């Protein structure tokens, strides 16, 4: 009996030991995964954000290069000498701004090659216009007329007699290598739906600071904060959403009809838009915005199925015979906005108590149809008009 008990105890102890060992191994394996995940997150997520010290070092380097005569810009004097632009809470001429650049260092941009072959005084304004036009054409895929350039470089090109300095040419060339800057600058006086460029210093350019949307926000945008700064005493959060939705539709119509080429937005999410105090929707991140010629080049790629022809929010179809994606986008800005923005706003759970229920149901149904693929451009235009009228009617009823 004692031997049997001893054998049973040893057997039980062996089981407990094996179980404990297994748990110990699993614990360390889980810990190893956690540590590696954190390291991966640190390398891929947190590395995209500058610390305060690093940001200050970058700006200090820009100012050193300005004082050395390497770069220039209309913002440099106030940023580097007068210290009227303060880090963090940056304002310039009383307007909140944010500084942006595609690359961290001025030296990281390609140099203006013409300087290697000609004397400074031999470079005329027409040479600069021609080269800038080629750069914009290659980057944005656009054919530009000479009359377009003064909009971008009016301060430098209009009525200028003296030759350009090396700092001016190097600065202009660094900015022309940034697609987002060119996009904003080109549309500066043509659209109220893009953020305004306020000035530049070297490769950094300042745009008006606006609070971006966030997917985690209940209303996607800081509606309550906007209402606090508005003069609309009777405007509710729901009423503001209707006004903003109408502005989104105005933006869609504007981007599709008011330029020489259709403008495609391939990354539509709240974070890429902001709302001005007059409730106008503003595109603040256009890294994935393309005019029609560039859009065709992007979509027309090799493929084996339709999934290969999806470029973020811009979709095409695969021709299985030629194994090439179609050059025409099959979805639209309107469809993606309905799917990613409007469906959140006009869901059954967010119906306002004062709203007309049948009208809200109509609006929800229209948004649902809008978010699905449409058969034709004509159908999209019809649905656009229906949505616009429903939003206008619903907005009026909220004020009654």
C-alpha angles and dihedrals in degrees: 000000000000091000091050091050090048091050091047092049092049090048091049091046089051091052092048091048093049091047092048091048091050091049090047091051091047090049093053091044090052090046090050091052091048093050093047091047091053091048090049091048090049091052097044105032111023093042088068091065124074120223117231091254093051092048091051091049091052092051091044089054091051091052092048090053090048092052089047090053095245096121138010144184143157091267097051099082094054093040099047109020110023092033091216090139108069124196117255101008094047119182128167121192087349094305121115109239141181124211118228137183133165092221130033101228131048090222090059091073122085113263123245098267096202089070090068093062109033139045115254095247091055093064109093130195089252090056089053092047092050095049093044090052091053091049093050092045092052094045101041100023094238135139107223132195123221089251089065095063100066087061088061101036103017093135092055103036107038116090094344117151105167121078121260118264120236090248091054093050093045091048094049091048093051090052093046088058090063111084094195092053091050091048093052093042094049092051094040094112098023105060138038089196097074128071117260123248108225102184145306145236115199110311092343119090128190122227128183111275114242128167110253124222123254130209091222092058112100091232095029089238132054093263097162092053090050092050091052090058096045130091092223102112095180098041112116127200089257092050090051090052090054091051092048091048089053089051090053088055091048088053092050092051091044095051092048101045114020102064132062088254135032110261115223122203109207099177109048114174135127092258091065095056137059135190122233121216090262087058094251115152112237128193106226100170117045103161087122100041117110137180117232099267093052091042091057092051091051096048099043098084138130115280146169097197141004092271089067089061096059113108104185104286094350115087135192134170131250121239100215092198097055094025089225130124117240117257092225120085110233098199127050145221089255094053094051093046090051090050100044103029114017097044089060093049099043103043120130092253092063101052111136116238090233094049124109103251098212090049092050091050089052090050092049091049092049091050090049092052090045092054092056125077111278125218099225146004088250091058090050092052091049092050091046090056091046092051092047093052093045092051092048092049093046091049092052092050092053089061095049 
